[in-house]
């Protein structure tokens, strides 16, 4: 007689996921922090939405017992660096980052050895191990401000994003040694398609994230972090915008300026690769399950956490 292999059936998800998440949030005394690149449903249940700087600031000041981080691994790790005694949950532990992966700690240690007199400024999009090897952390919102505070005669290594690094060099007039990492999403935008889009929408303002390549940024009317791009759409007199970053943020742009038009910049091929495949691993269902099961949890060796905390604190102080 054939017996089907035993497969435990999964308990059904609640019909009203939004309501169930609200209940869990209250029961756990949890706060949901979400990046703008998350699915709209996740953005809608978040207590705080922001760019990496805003989310770090929220993580530094929350009095919740549980932080549910709807973003990628390095962001949740940053929340843990700042909150060793809180439970930090990431809905999908596989939600990584190509930029963070482009800077392996062992290779970075050798790179640092070649420039022993350099101060290390690392973009927050890196692992806790890289943060632990850095002097100051920065984000796309404060990188220029932070580099401008470093004495002129102090040589600097900037890691891991070569595009943000080059943009900061242009803005500050500083020469820096750049680690050659990049974001797979922001390098997918093509100059050719950008120019075609500008011809198609001649009145649109081009707004871009500094993780894009120079060939794309040179066509931008405004360059800034995701929060800065969102503010730009609200404050600008323009009625239409070509948005050159991950299109998840358009959900907030449409909410903030419902009468304006937002055109996502297309990727090089006819794929959906302008969507971050890591960010999009998180779903509302996974967020609910993470809260219900209190896992996957972010943990860190205490020695790494303490070493990574120092440059994070310097960033928070220098961005005031
Ligand atoms: P910001 O959050 O600093 O705008 O950076 C965007 C990004 O790529 C996050 O991974
Ligand atoms: Fe990393 Fe780029 Fe995705 Fe941001 S958009 S999480 S930098 S891969």
Short mmCIF file of C-alpha atoms and ligand atoms in Angstrom, two decimals:
data_model
loop_
_atom_site.label_atom_id
_atom_site.label_comp_id
_atom_site.label_asym_id
_atom_site.label_seq_id
_atom_site.Cartn_x
_atom_site.Cartn_y
_atom_site.Cartn_z
CA UNK A 1 0.00 0.00 0.00
CA UNK A 2 1.34 3.45 -0.92
CA UNK A 3 1.69 5.82 2.02
CA UNK A 4 2.26 9.46 1.23
CA UNK A 5 5.35 10.90 2.99
CA UNK A 6 4.39 12.85 6.10
CA UNK A 7 4.50 16.56 5.50
CA UNK A 8 3.35 18.69 8.44
CA UNK A 9 0.76 21.14 7.17
CA UNK A 10 1.54 24.80 7.76
CA UNK A 11 -0.95 26.67 9.94
CA UNK A 12 -3.02 28.97 7.73
CA UNK A 13 -2.14 32.64 7.67
CA UNK A 14 -4.70 34.99 9.23
CA UNK A 15 -7.12 36.48 6.69
CA UNK A 16 -6.42 39.99 7.95
CA UNK A 17 -2.62 40.13 7.97
CA UNK A 18 -2.61 43.88 8.62
CA UNK A 19 -4.76 43.39 11.76
CA UNK A 20 -2.69 40.40 12.92
CA UNK A 21 0.54 42.40 12.56
CA UNK A 22 -0.97 45.29 14.53
CA UNK A 23 -1.93 42.83 17.33
CA UNK A 24 1.56 41.30 17.42
CA UNK A 25 3.12 44.75 17.45
CA UNK A 26 1.18 45.61 20.58
CA UNK A 27 1.80 42.21 22.28
CA UNK A 28 5.56 42.31 21.60
CA UNK A 29 6.01 46.06 22.16
CA UNK A 30 7.60 46.02 18.71
CA UNK A 31 8.46 48.75 16.26
CA UNK A 32 8.52 48.13 12.50
CA UNK A 33 11.25 50.04 10.68
CA UNK A 34 11.10 49.88 6.88
CA UNK A 35 13.18 51.14 3.99
CA UNK A 36 11.52 52.80 0.99
CA UNK A 37 12.59 49.90 -1.25
CA UNK A 38 10.18 47.51 0.46
CA UNK A 39 6.92 46.34 -1.08
CA UNK A 40 4.08 48.89 -0.66
CA UNK A 41 2.21 46.61 1.78
CA UNK A 42 5.22 46.55 4.08
CA UNK A 43 5.65 50.30 3.81
CA UNK A 44 2.01 50.66 4.85
CA UNK A 45 2.43 48.68 8.11
CA UNK A 46 5.70 50.37 9.10
CA UNK A 47 5.94 52.69 12.12
CA UNK A 48 8.90 54.48 10.55
CA UNK A 49 9.96 54.63 6.92
CA UNK A 50 13.24 56.13 5.98
CA UNK A 51 16.60 56.12 4.30
CA UNK A 52 19.50 54.36 5.98
CA UNK A 53 20.34 57.43 8.10
CA UNK A 54 16.76 57.98 9.28
CA UNK A 55 16.34 54.30 10.09
CA UNK A 56 19.61 54.22 12.09
CA UNK A 57 18.50 57.29 14.02
CA UNK A 58 15.14 55.65 14.76
CA UNK A 59 16.90 52.43 15.81
CA UNK A 60 19.17 54.44 18.13
CA UNK A 61 16.27 56.07 19.96
CA UNK A 62 13.47 53.50 20.05
CA UNK A 63 12.21 52.23 23.41
CA UNK A 64 10.48 49.21 21.85
CA UNK A 65 11.55 45.74 23.06
CA UNK A 66 11.55 44.27 19.55
CA UNK A 67 12.77 45.86 16.31
CA UNK A 68 11.31 44.32 13.16
CA UNK A 69 13.59 45.51 10.38
CA UNK A 70 11.96 45.46 6.96
CA UNK A 71 15.08 46.04 4.93
CA UNK A 72 18.25 44.11 4.21
CA UNK A 73 20.70 42.30 6.47
CA UNK A 74 23.22 45.12 6.98
CA UNK A 75 20.38 47.43 8.10
CA UNK A 76 19.05 44.97 10.68
CA UNK A 77 22.64 44.33 11.79
CA UNK A 78 23.10 48.08 12.27
CA UNK A 79 20.00 48.13 14.49
CA UNK A 80 21.51 45.28 16.54
CA UNK A 81 24.86 47.12 16.83
CA UNK A 82 22.94 50.00 18.42
CA UNK A 83 20.61 47.80 20.51
CA UNK A 84 22.40 44.77 21.98
CA UNK A 85 19.58 44.03 24.42
CA UNK A 86 16.70 44.19 21.97
CA UNK A 87 15.38 41.39 19.81
CA UNK A 88 16.04 42.40 16.18
CA UNK A 89 14.10 40.48 13.54
CA UNK A 90 14.61 40.41 9.77
CA UNK A 91 11.66 38.84 7.87
CA UNK A 92 14.01 36.98 5.46
CA UNK A 93 17.57 36.27 6.60
CA UNK A 94 18.61 35.86 2.95
CA UNK A 95 17.90 39.55 2.24
CA UNK A 96 21.51 40.58 1.62
CA UNK A 97 23.08 43.36 -0.44
CA UNK A 98 25.37 43.14 -3.48
CA UNK A 99 27.22 46.23 -2.31
CA UNK A 100 27.91 44.82 1.16
CA UNK A 101 28.96 41.51 -0.46
CA UNK A 102 31.41 43.35 -2.72
CA UNK A 103 33.66 44.06 0.26
CA UNK A 104 34.90 40.81 1.89
CA UNK A 105 36.55 41.50 5.29
CA UNK A 106 39.81 39.58 4.63
CA UNK A 107 40.46 41.46 1.37
CA UNK A 108 39.51 44.74 2.95
CA UNK A 109 41.99 44.14 5.79
CA UNK A 110 44.79 43.72 3.17
CA UNK A 111 43.62 46.87 1.37
CA UNK A 112 43.77 48.82 4.63
CA UNK A 113 47.31 47.54 5.29
CA UNK A 114 48.43 49.17 2.04
CA UNK A 115 47.21 52.56 3.30
CA UNK A 116 48.14 52.55 7.00
CA UNK A 117 47.91 56.32 7.48
CA UNK A 118 44.39 56.57 5.98
CA UNK A 119 41.19 57.21 7.90
CA UNK A 120 38.51 54.68 6.89
CA UNK A 121 35.07 56.06 6.10
CA UNK A 122 32.63 53.29 5.22
CA UNK A 123 29.21 53.61 3.70
CA UNK A 124 26.65 51.99 6.00
CA UNK A 125 25.90 49.45 3.21
CA UNK A 126 28.56 47.06 4.53
CA UNK A 127 28.75 44.18 6.99
CA UNK A 128 29.38 44.58 10.72
CA UNK A 129 32.90 43.17 10.14
CA UNK A 130 33.69 46.03 7.73
CA UNK A 131 32.13 48.56 10.12
CA UNK A 132 34.37 47.14 12.85
CA UNK A 133 37.41 47.94 10.64
CA UNK A 134 36.24 51.51 9.96
CA UNK A 135 36.77 54.84 11.72
CA UNK A 136 33.51 56.51 10.70
CA UNK A 137 30.33 55.25 9.03
CA UNK A 138 28.35 57.43 6.65
CA UNK A 139 25.18 57.11 4.59
CA UNK A 140 24.22 58.61 1.26
CA UNK A 141 22.48 61.41 3.22
CA UNK A 142 25.51 62.56 5.22
CA UNK A 143 28.61 61.36 3.31
CA UNK A 144 29.48 64.84 1.97
CA UNK A 145 28.87 66.46 5.38
CA UNK A 146 31.09 63.90 7.13
CA UNK A 147 33.98 64.07 4.64
CA UNK A 148 33.87 67.87 4.87
CA UNK A 149 34.54 67.59 8.63
CA UNK A 150 37.80 65.67 8.15
CA UNK A 151 41.00 67.82 8.22
CA UNK A 152 42.30 68.48 4.68
CA UNK A 153 45.67 66.81 5.31
CA UNK A 154 44.10 63.54 6.51
CA UNK A 155 44.10 60.91 3.72
CA UNK A 156 40.89 58.88 3.44
CA UNK A 157 39.85 55.41 2.30
CA UNK A 158 36.19 55.37 1.23
CA UNK A 159 34.46 51.97 1.06
CA UNK A 160 32.67 50.05 -0.31
CA UNK A 161 30.74 52.02 -2.98
CA UNK A 162 32.93 53.48 -5.72
CA UNK A 163 30.00 55.45 -7.19
CA UNK A 164 29.07 57.23 -3.97
CA UNK A 165 32.79 57.67 -3.28
CA UNK A 166 33.39 59.33 -6.64
CA UNK A 167 30.32 61.57 -6.14
CA UNK A 168 31.59 62.62 -2.69
CA UNK A 169 35.03 63.38 -4.18
CA UNK A 170 33.37 65.68 -6.72
CA UNK A 171 31.27 67.43 -4.10
CA UNK A 172 34.04 67.93 -1.56
CA UNK A 173 37.05 68.37 -3.86
CA UNK A 174 38.81 65.69 -1.75
CA UNK A 175 40.93 62.94 -3.17
CA UNK A 176 40.06 59.58 -1.60
CA UNK A 177 41.20 55.99 -2.12
CA UNK A 178 38.08 54.12 -3.24
CA UNK A 179 37.20 50.47 -2.65
CA UNK A 180 35.76 49.26 -5.98
CA UNK A 181 32.36 47.96 -4.83
CA UNK A 182 28.97 48.79 -6.30
CA UNK A 183 25.23 48.23 -6.07
CA UNK A 184 23.81 45.85 -8.70
CA UNK A 185 20.54 47.80 -8.81
CA UNK A 186 21.92 51.31 -9.29
CA UNK A 187 24.42 50.12 -11.89
CA UNK A 188 21.59 48.71 -13.99
CA UNK A 189 20.41 52.10 -15.25
CA UNK A 190 21.77 52.94 -18.69
CA UNK A 191 22.77 56.34 -19.99
CA UNK A 192 21.22 55.58 -23.39
CA UNK A 193 17.79 54.78 -21.92
CA UNK A 194 18.09 57.81 -19.67
CA UNK A 195 18.59 60.11 -22.64
CA UNK A 196 15.68 58.48 -24.52
CA UNK A 197 13.44 59.03 -21.51
CA UNK A 198 14.46 62.68 -21.24
CA UNK A 199 13.47 63.18 -24.88
CA UNK A 200 10.14 61.45 -24.25
CA UNK A 201 9.44 63.56 -21.12
CA UNK A 202 11.19 66.90 -21.78
CA UNK A 203 9.60 68.65 -18.76
CA UNK A 204 10.39 65.93 -16.24
CA UNK A 205 12.99 66.58 -13.54
CA UNK A 206 15.58 63.79 -13.31
CA UNK A 207 16.23 62.80 -9.70
CA UNK A 208 18.89 60.18 -8.95
CA UNK A 209 20.56 58.32 -6.11
CA UNK A 210 24.36 58.76 -5.79
CA UNK A 211 24.91 54.99 -6.01
CA UNK A 212 24.33 55.40 -9.80
CA UNK A 213 27.25 55.55 -12.20
CA UNK A 214 28.72 58.88 -13.28
CA UNK A 215 27.39 58.44 -16.85
CA UNK A 216 23.84 58.41 -15.42
CA UNK A 217 24.32 61.02 -12.70
CA UNK A 218 25.51 63.56 -15.25
CA UNK A 219 21.92 63.69 -16.58
CA UNK A 220 20.39 64.29 -13.14
CA UNK A 221 18.88 67.61 -12.07
CA UNK A 222 18.97 66.54 -8.44
CA UNK A 223 21.05 63.90 -6.62
CA UNK A 224 20.33 62.70 -3.09
CA UNK A 225 19.51 59.90 -0.65
CA UNK A 226 16.08 58.30 -0.88
CA UNK A 227 14.65 60.65 1.77
CA UNK A 228 16.17 63.64 -0.06
CA UNK A 229 14.63 62.46 -3.35
CA UNK A 230 11.24 62.17 -1.68
CA UNK A 231 11.51 65.70 -0.24
CA UNK A 232 12.64 67.03 -3.62
CA UNK A 233 9.43 65.71 -5.28
CA UNK A 234 7.30 67.44 -2.66
CA UNK A 235 9.11 70.77 -2.73
CA UNK A 236 9.94 71.12 -6.44
CA UNK A 237 7.61 73.04 -8.76
CA UNK A 238 8.04 70.28 -11.39
CA UNK A 239 5.00 68.17 -12.17
CA UNK A 240 6.83 65.08 -13.40
CA UNK A 241 9.97 63.23 -12.32
CA UNK A 242 12.19 60.55 -13.79
CA UNK A 243 13.14 58.53 -10.72
CA UNK A 244 16.58 56.93 -10.97
CA UNK A 245 16.66 54.64 -7.96
CA UNK A 246 14.84 51.50 -6.81
CA UNK A 247 11.19 52.09 -7.77
CA UNK A 248 9.79 51.01 -4.37
CA UNK A 249 10.10 54.63 -3.27
CA UNK A 250 7.52 55.71 -5.86
CA UNK A 251 4.81 54.41 -3.49
CA UNK A 252 5.73 57.18 -1.01
CA UNK A 253 6.20 59.77 -3.76
CA UNK A 254 2.69 59.11 -5.06
CA UNK A 255 1.29 59.39 -1.53
CA UNK A 256 3.18 62.62 -0.85
CA UNK A 257 2.41 64.28 -4.19
CA UNK A 258 -0.67 62.54 -5.68
CA UNK A 259 -1.04 65.03 -8.53
CA UNK A 260 2.50 64.58 -9.81
CA UNK A 261 3.78 61.98 -12.25
CA UNK A 262 6.64 59.62 -11.39
CA UNK A 263 8.41 57.72 -14.15
CA UNK A 264 10.72 54.91 -13.01
CA UNK A 265 14.03 54.89 -14.89
CA UNK A 266 14.19 51.63 -16.84
CA UNK A 267 17.01 49.10 -16.48
CA UNK A 268 19.37 48.25 -19.35
CA UNK A 269 17.47 45.11 -20.37
CA UNK A 270 13.74 44.58 -20.31
CA UNK A 271 13.95 42.95 -16.90
CA UNK A 272 12.74 44.00 -13.45
CA UNK A 273 16.35 44.43 -12.33
CA UNK A 274 15.77 48.01 -11.20
CA UNK A 275 13.97 46.32 -8.26
CA UNK A 276 16.38 45.21 -5.55
CA UNK A 277 16.10 41.40 -5.44
CA UNK A 278 17.37 41.40 -1.85
CA UNK A 279 14.95 43.99 -0.48
CA UNK A 280 12.07 42.30 -2.29
CA UNK A 281 12.67 38.97 -0.55
CA UNK A 282 10.74 40.37 2.41
CA UNK A 283 6.98 40.00 2.14
CA UNK A 284 4.09 40.91 4.42
CA UNK A 285 3.58 37.19 5.16
CA UNK A 286 7.23 36.74 6.18
CA UNK A 287 7.03 39.87 8.32
CA UNK A 288 3.98 38.46 10.11
CA UNK A 289 5.66 35.06 10.62
CA UNK A 290 8.86 36.68 11.91
CA UNK A 291 6.83 38.50 14.57
CA UNK A 292 4.75 35.45 15.42
CA UNK A 293 7.75 33.10 15.70
CA UNK A 294 10.22 35.74 16.99
CA UNK A 295 12.72 34.69 14.33
CA UNK A 296 14.86 35.02 12.20
CA UNK A 297 16.83 36.94 14.79
CA UNK A 298 19.97 39.00 14.11
CA UNK A 299 22.87 38.14 16.40
CA UNK A 300 26.46 39.38 16.49
CA UNK A 301 29.62 38.47 18.41
CA UNK A 302 29.96 41.11 21.16
CA UNK A 303 33.55 41.98 20.13
CA UNK A 304 32.42 42.76 16.55
CA UNK A 305 29.41 44.70 17.80
CA UNK A 306 31.51 46.88 20.10
CA UNK A 307 34.10 47.57 17.38
CA UNK A 308 31.32 48.44 14.91
CA UNK A 309 29.49 50.62 17.44
CA UNK A 310 32.29 53.19 17.75
CA UNK A 311 32.24 54.35 14.07
CA UNK A 312 28.42 54.25 14.09
CA UNK A 313 28.35 56.57 17.11
CA UNK A 314 30.83 58.90 15.41
CA UNK A 315 28.48 59.06 12.42
CA UNK A 316 25.44 59.84 14.56
CA UNK A 317 27.38 62.61 16.36
CA UNK A 318 28.80 64.09 13.12
CA UNK A 319 25.38 64.18 11.40
CA UNK A 320 23.74 66.37 14.06
P1 LIG B 1 19.71 55.38 1.28
O1 LIG B 1 18.81 54.65 2.17
O2 LIG B 1 20.85 56.01 2.03
O3 LIG B 1 19.03 56.37 0.40
O4 LIG B 1 20.42 54.29 0.32
C1 LIG B 1 19.70 53.55 -0.58
C2 LIG B 1 20.09 52.13 -0.61
O5 LIG B 1 20.57 51.59 -1.54
C3 LIG B 1 19.84 51.35 0.57
O6 LIG B 1 20.27 50.08 0.36
FE1 LIG B 2 22.18 46.78 -1.63
FE2 LIG B 2 21.70 48.07 -3.88
FE3 LIG B 2 19.79 46.56 -2.83
FE4 LIG B 2 20.51 48.87 -1.64
S1 LIG B 2 19.54 48.64 -3.62
S2 LIG B 2 20.18 46.89 -0.65
S3 LIG B 2 22.70 48.91 -2.08
S4 LIG B 2 21.77 45.83 -3.63
#
